[in-house]
Short mmCIF file of C-alpha atoms in Angstrom, two decimals:
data_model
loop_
_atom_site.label_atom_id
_atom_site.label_comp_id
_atom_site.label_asym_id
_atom_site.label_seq_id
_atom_site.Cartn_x
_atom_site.Cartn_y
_atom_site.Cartn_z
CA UNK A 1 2.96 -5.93 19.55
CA UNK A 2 3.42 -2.45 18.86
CA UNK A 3 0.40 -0.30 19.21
CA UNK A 4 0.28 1.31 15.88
CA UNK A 5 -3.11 3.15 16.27
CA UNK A 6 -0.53 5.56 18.12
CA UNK A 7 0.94 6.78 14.43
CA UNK A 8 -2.87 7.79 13.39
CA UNK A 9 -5.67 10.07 14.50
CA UNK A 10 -7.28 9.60 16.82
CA UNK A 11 -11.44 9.34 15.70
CA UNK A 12 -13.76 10.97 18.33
CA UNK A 13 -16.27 8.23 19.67
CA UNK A 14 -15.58 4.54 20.46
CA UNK A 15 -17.04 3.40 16.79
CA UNK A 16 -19.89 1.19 16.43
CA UNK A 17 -20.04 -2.59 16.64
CA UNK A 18 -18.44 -4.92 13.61
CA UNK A 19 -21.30 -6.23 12.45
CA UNK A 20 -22.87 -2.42 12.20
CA UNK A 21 -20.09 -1.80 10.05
CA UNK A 22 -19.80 -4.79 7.99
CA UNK A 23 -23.31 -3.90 7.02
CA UNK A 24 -22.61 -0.52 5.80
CA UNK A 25 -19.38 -1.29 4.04
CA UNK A 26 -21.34 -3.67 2.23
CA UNK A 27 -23.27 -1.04 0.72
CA UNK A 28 -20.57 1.16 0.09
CA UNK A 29 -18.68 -1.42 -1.93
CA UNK A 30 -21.74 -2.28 -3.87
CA UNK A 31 -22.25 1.79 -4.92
CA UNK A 32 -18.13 1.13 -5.54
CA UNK A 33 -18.67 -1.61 -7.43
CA UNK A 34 -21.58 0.08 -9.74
CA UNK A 35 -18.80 3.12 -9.81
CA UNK A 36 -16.28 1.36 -11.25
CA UNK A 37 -17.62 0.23 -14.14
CA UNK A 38 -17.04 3.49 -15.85
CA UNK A 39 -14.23 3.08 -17.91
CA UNK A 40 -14.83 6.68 -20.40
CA UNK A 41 -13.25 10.19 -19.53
CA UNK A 42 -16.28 11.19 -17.49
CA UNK A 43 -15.05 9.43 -14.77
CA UNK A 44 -11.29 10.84 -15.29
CA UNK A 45 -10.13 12.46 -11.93
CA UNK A 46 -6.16 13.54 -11.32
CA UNK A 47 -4.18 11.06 -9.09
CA UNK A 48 -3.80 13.37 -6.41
CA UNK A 49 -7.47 14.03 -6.09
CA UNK A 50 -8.26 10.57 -6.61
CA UNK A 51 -5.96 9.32 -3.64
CA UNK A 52 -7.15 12.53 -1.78
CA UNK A 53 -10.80 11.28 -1.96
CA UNK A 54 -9.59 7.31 -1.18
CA UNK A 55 -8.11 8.83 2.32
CA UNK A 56 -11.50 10.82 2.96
CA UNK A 57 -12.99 7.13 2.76
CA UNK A 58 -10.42 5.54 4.99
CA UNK A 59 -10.74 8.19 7.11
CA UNK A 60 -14.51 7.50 7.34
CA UNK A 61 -13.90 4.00 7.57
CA UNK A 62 -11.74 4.35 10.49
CA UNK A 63 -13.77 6.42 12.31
CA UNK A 64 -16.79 4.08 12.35
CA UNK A 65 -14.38 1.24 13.72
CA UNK A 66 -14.36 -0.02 17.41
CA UNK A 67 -11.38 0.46 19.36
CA UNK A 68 -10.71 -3.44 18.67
CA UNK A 69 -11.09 -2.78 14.61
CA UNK A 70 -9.18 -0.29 14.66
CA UNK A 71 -5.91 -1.91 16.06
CA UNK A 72 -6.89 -4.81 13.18
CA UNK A 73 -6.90 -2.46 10.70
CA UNK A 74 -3.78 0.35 11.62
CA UNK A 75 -1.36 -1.91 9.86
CA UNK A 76 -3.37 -1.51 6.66
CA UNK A 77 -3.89 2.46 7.13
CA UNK A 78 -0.24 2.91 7.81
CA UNK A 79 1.16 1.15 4.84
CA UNK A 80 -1.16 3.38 2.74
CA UNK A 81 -0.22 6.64 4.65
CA UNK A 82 3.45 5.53 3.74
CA UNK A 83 2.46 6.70 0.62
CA UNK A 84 1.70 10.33 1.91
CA UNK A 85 5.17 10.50 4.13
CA UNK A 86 6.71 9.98 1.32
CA UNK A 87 5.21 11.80 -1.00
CA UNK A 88 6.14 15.09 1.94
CA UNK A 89 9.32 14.02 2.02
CA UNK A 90 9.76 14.67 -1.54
CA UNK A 91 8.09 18.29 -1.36
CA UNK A 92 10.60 18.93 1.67
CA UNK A 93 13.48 18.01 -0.68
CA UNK A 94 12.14 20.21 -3.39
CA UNK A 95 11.81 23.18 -0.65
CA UNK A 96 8.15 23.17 -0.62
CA UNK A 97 6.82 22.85 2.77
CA UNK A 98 2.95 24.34 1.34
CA UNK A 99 3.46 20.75 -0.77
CA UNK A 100 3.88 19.01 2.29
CA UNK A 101 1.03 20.35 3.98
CA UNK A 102 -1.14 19.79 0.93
CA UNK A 103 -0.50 15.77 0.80
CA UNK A 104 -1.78 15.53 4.22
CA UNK A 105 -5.29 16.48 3.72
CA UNK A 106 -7.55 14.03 4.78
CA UNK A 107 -4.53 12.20 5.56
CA UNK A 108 -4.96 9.92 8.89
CA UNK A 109 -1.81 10.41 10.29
CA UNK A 110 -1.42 11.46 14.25
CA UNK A 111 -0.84 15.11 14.43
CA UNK A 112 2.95 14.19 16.06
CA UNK A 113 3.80 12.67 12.41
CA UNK A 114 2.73 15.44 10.68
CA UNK A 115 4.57 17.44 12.86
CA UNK A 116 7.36 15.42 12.11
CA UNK A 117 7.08 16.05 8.18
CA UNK A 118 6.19 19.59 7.95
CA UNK A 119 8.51 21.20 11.28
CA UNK A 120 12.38 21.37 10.94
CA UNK A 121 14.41 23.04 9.39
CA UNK A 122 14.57 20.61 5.98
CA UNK A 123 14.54 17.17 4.94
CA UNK A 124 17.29 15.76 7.13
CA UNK A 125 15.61 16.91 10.18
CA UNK A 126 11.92 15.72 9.34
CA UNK A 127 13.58 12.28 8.23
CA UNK A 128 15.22 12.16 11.41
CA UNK A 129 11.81 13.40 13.90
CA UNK A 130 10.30 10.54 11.31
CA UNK A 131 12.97 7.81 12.77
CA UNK A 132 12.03 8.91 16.51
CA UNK A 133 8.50 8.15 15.87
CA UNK A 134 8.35 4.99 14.43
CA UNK A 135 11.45 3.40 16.01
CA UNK A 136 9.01 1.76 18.31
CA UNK A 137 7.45 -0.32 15.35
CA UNK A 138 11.17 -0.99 14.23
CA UNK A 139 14.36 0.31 16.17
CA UNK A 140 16.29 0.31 12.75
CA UNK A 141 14.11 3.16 11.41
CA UNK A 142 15.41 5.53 13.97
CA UNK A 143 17.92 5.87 11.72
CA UNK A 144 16.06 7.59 8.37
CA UNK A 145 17.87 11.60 9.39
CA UNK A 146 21.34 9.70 9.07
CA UNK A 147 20.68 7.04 6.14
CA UNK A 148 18.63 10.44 4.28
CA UNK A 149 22.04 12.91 5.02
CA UNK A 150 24.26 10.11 3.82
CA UNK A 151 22.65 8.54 1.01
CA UNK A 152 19.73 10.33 -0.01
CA UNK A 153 16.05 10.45 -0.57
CA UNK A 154 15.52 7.91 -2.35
CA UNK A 155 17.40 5.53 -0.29
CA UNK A 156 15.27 5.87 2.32
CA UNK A 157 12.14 5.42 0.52
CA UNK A 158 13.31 2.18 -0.34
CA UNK A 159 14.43 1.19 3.12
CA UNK A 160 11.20 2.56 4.84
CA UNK A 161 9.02 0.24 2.44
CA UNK A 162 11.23 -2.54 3.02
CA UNK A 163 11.59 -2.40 6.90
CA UNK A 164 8.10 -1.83 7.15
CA UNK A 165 6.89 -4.75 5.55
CA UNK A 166 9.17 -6.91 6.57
CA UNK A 167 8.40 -5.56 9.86
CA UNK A 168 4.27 -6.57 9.06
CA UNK A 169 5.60 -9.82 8.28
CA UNK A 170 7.47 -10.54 12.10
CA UNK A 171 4.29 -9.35 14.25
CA UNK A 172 1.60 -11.29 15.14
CA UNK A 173 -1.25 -9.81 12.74
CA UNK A 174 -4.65 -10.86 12.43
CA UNK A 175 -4.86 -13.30 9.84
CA UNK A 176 -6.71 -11.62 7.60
CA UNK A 177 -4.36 -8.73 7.44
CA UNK A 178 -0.77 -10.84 7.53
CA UNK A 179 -2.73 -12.51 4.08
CA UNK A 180 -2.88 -9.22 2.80
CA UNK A 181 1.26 -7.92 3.80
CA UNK A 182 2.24 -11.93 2.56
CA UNK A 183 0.28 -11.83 -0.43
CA UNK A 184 1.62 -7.52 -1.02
CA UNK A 185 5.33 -8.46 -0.36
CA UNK A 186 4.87 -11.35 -3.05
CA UNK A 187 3.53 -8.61 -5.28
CA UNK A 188 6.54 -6.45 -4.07
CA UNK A 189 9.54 -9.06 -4.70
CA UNK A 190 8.05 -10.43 -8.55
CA UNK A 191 7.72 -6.65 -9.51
CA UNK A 192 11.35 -6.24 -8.78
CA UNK A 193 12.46 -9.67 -10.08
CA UNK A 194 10.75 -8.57 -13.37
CA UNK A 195 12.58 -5.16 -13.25
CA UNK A 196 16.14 -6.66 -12.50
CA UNK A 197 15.99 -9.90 -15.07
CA UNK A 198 15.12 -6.91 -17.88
CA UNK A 199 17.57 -4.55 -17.18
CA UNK A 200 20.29 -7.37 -16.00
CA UNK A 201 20.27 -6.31 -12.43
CA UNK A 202 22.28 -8.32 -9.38
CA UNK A 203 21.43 -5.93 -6.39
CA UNK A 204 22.16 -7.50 -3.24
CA UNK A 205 19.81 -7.76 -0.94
CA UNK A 206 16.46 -6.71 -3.07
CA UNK A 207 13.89 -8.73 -2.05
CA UNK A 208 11.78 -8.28 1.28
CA UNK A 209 11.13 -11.05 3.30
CA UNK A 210 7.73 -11.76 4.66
CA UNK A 211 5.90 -13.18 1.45
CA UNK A 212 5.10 -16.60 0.83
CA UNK A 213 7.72 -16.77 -1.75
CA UNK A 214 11.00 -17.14 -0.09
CA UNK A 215 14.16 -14.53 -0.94
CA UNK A 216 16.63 -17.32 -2.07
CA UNK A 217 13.84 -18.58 -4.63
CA UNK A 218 13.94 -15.43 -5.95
CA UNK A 219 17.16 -14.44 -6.38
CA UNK A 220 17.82 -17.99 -8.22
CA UNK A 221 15.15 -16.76 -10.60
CA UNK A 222 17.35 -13.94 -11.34
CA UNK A 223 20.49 -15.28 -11.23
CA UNK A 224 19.25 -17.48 -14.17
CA UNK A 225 18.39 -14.41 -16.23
CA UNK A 226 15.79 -15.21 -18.18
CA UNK A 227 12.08 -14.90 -18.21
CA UNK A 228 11.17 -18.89 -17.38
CA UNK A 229 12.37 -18.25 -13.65
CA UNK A 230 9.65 -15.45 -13.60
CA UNK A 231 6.91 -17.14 -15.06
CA UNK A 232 7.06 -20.07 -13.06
CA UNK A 233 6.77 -18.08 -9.73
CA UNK A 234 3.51 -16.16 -10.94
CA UNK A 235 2.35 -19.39 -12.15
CA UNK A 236 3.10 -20.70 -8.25
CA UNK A 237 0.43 -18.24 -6.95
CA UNK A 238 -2.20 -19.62 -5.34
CA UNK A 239 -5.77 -18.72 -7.64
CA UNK A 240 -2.92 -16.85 -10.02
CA UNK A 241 -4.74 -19.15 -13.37
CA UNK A 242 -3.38 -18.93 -16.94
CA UNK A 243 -0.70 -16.72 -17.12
CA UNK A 244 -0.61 -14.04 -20.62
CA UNK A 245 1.94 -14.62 -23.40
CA UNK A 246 3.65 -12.06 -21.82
CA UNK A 247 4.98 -11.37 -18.06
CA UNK A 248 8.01 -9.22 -18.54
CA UNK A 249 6.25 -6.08 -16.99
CA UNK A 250 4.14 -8.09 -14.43
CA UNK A 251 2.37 -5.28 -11.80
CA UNK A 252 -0.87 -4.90 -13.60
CA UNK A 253 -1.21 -8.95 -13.48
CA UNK A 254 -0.20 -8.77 -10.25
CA UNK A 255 -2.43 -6.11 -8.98
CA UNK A 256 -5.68 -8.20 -10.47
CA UNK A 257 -4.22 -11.44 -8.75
CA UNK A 258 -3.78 -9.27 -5.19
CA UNK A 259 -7.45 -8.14 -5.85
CA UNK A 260 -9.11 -11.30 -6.67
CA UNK A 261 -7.51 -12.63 -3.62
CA UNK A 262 -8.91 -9.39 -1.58
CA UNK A 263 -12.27 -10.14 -2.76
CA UNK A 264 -12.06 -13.85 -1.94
CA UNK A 265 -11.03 -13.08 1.71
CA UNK A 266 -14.16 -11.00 1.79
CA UNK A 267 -16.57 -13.27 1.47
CA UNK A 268 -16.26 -14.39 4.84
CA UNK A 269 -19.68 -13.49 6.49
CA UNK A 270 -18.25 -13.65 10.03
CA UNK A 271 -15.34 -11.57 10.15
CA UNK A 272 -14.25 -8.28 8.62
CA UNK A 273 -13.12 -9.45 5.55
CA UNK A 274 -15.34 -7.60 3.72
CA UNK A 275 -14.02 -4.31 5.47
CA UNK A 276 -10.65 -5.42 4.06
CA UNK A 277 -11.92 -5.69 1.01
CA UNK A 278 -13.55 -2.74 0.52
CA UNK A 279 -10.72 -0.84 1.59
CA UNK A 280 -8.93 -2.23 -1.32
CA UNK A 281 -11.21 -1.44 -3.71
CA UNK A 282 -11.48 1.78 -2.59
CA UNK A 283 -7.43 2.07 -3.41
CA UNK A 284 -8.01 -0.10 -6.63
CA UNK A 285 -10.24 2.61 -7.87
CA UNK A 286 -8.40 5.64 -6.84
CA UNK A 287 -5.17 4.08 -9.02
CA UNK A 288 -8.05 3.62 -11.60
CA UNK A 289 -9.34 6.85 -12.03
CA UNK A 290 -5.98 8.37 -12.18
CA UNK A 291 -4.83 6.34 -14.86
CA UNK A 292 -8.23 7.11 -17.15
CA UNK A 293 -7.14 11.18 -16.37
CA UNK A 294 -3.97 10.16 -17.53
CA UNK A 295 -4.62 8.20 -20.87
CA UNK A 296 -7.98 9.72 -21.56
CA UNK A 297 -9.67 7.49 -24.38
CA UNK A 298 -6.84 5.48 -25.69
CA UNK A 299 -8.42 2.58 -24.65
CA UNK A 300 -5.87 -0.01 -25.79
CA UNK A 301 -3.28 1.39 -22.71
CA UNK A 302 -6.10 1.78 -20.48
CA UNK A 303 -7.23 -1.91 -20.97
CA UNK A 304 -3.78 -3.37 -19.91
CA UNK A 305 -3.48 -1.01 -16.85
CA UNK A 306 -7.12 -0.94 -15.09
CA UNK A 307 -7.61 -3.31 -12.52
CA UNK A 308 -11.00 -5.18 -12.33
#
């Protein structure tokens, strides 16, 4: 097992006890919770300050974990920061290394990766210092400087999501967490099913393995080309329930079904599901508050896209 704690910061102090923190986060969620039920442009907030203030949280969060919570929880961390590399990558391809800089506040990335994304001399290089630093959680990711120089950006975006999940789905996790990576890569592979059977898509290779709905499965859903493969796959979801008229555009849906799942695994009074749980929520509302920013008081838009 990789010890991924090595890609973040490192908190000063040991933490406190689980329990101790199970406690607070408890009362964090429920001030969340109250939080959330705004729905009206007073609680509007840009994306970027909206994740900006979910990272100060998981930073906090982090920080307050035991050395033995914190190597449960650095898969989790990491596949949120993979949001921030990328989103410095993208300022490094537009020339903008102040951008870069700026995505990585409160970020909890290990000052060697943000090395990695700000230093060199552009793109190529800080893909390829990248590689170098997480070829120890997968040896095919030293590879990002050569797969960015020969097929772009955006290719490797969509390789370093896919290797790293699949990757979450090979190590030995604790269960609580591998529920979460099974239950995300599901969310992952029916988004892109959806996308592909709409705009006739037959990419090879598209789905990421790991989830609890096999690769094959999918691609016969596609193959058939028509919306019935689909629904009968988000009907196969576990607590998924009656499925809208609807599922050609399927990520909201599937967001509330991840959630609802989140929330039952954090009921467990004994372990740190409820840390898991809040940590979602804390993402759920970040995406949230963006999206009333964005739409403002059309309500009918914002009612389809909020997740509860």
């Amino acid at each position: 097992m990789p010890d991924l704690t090595a890609l973040l910061a490192r908190p000063v102090g040991e933490g406190y006890p689980t329990e101790y923190l199970t406690a607070r986060v408890r009362g964090r969620r429920a001030r969340l919770v109250a939080g959330a039920l705004r729905t009206g442009t007073e609680a509007a907030m840009p994306a970027d300050r909206a994740r900006r203030r979910m990272r100060q949280e998981f930073r906090w969060a982090y920080g307050q974990m035991n050395r033995e919570m914190r190597a449960v929880f650095a898969p989790l961390f990491l596949w949120f920061e993979l949001g921030t590399i990328l989103t410095c990558l993208r300022f490094r391809r537009g020339g903008d290394r102040d951008g870069a800089d700026a995505a990585l506040s409160a970020s909890l990335l290990a000052p060697a990766v943000r090395q990695a994304l700000t230093g060199g001399q552009g793109p190529p290089e800080a893909a390829a210092a990248l590689g170098a630093l997480l070829a120890d959680l997968d040896a095919r990711l030293r590879d990002l400087g050569t797969l960015y120089r020969d097929q772009g950006g955006r290719m490797l975006e969509q390789r370093l999501a896919t290797l790293f999940l699949e990757r979450m789905g090979e190590l030995p996790l604790h269960p609580l967490v591998a529920a979460f990576f099974r239950a995300l890569t599901d969310v992952q592979n029916l988004v892109t099913l959806a996308k592909q059977i709409r705009w006739d898509l037959r990419e090879p290779r598209s789905f990421i393995r790991g989830g609890t709905i096999a690769p094959e499965r999918l691609e016969r859903a596609r193959d058939k080309g028509t919306g019935a493969g689909l629904a009968a796959l988000l009907a196969s979801l576990p607590g998924m329930g009656p499925l809208p008229a609807d599922t050609a555009t399927p990520g909201p849906l599937l967001l509330r079904w991840l959630t609802g799942r989140m929330r039952a695994l954090g009921r467990d009074p004994l372990g740190p599901g409820p840390i898991l749980d809040y940590l979602w929520r804390c993402a759920v509302e970040a995406r949230n508050l963006g999206l009333i920013c964005r739409f403002g008081e059309a309500e009918d838009e914002l009612r389809g896209e909020l997740i509860r």
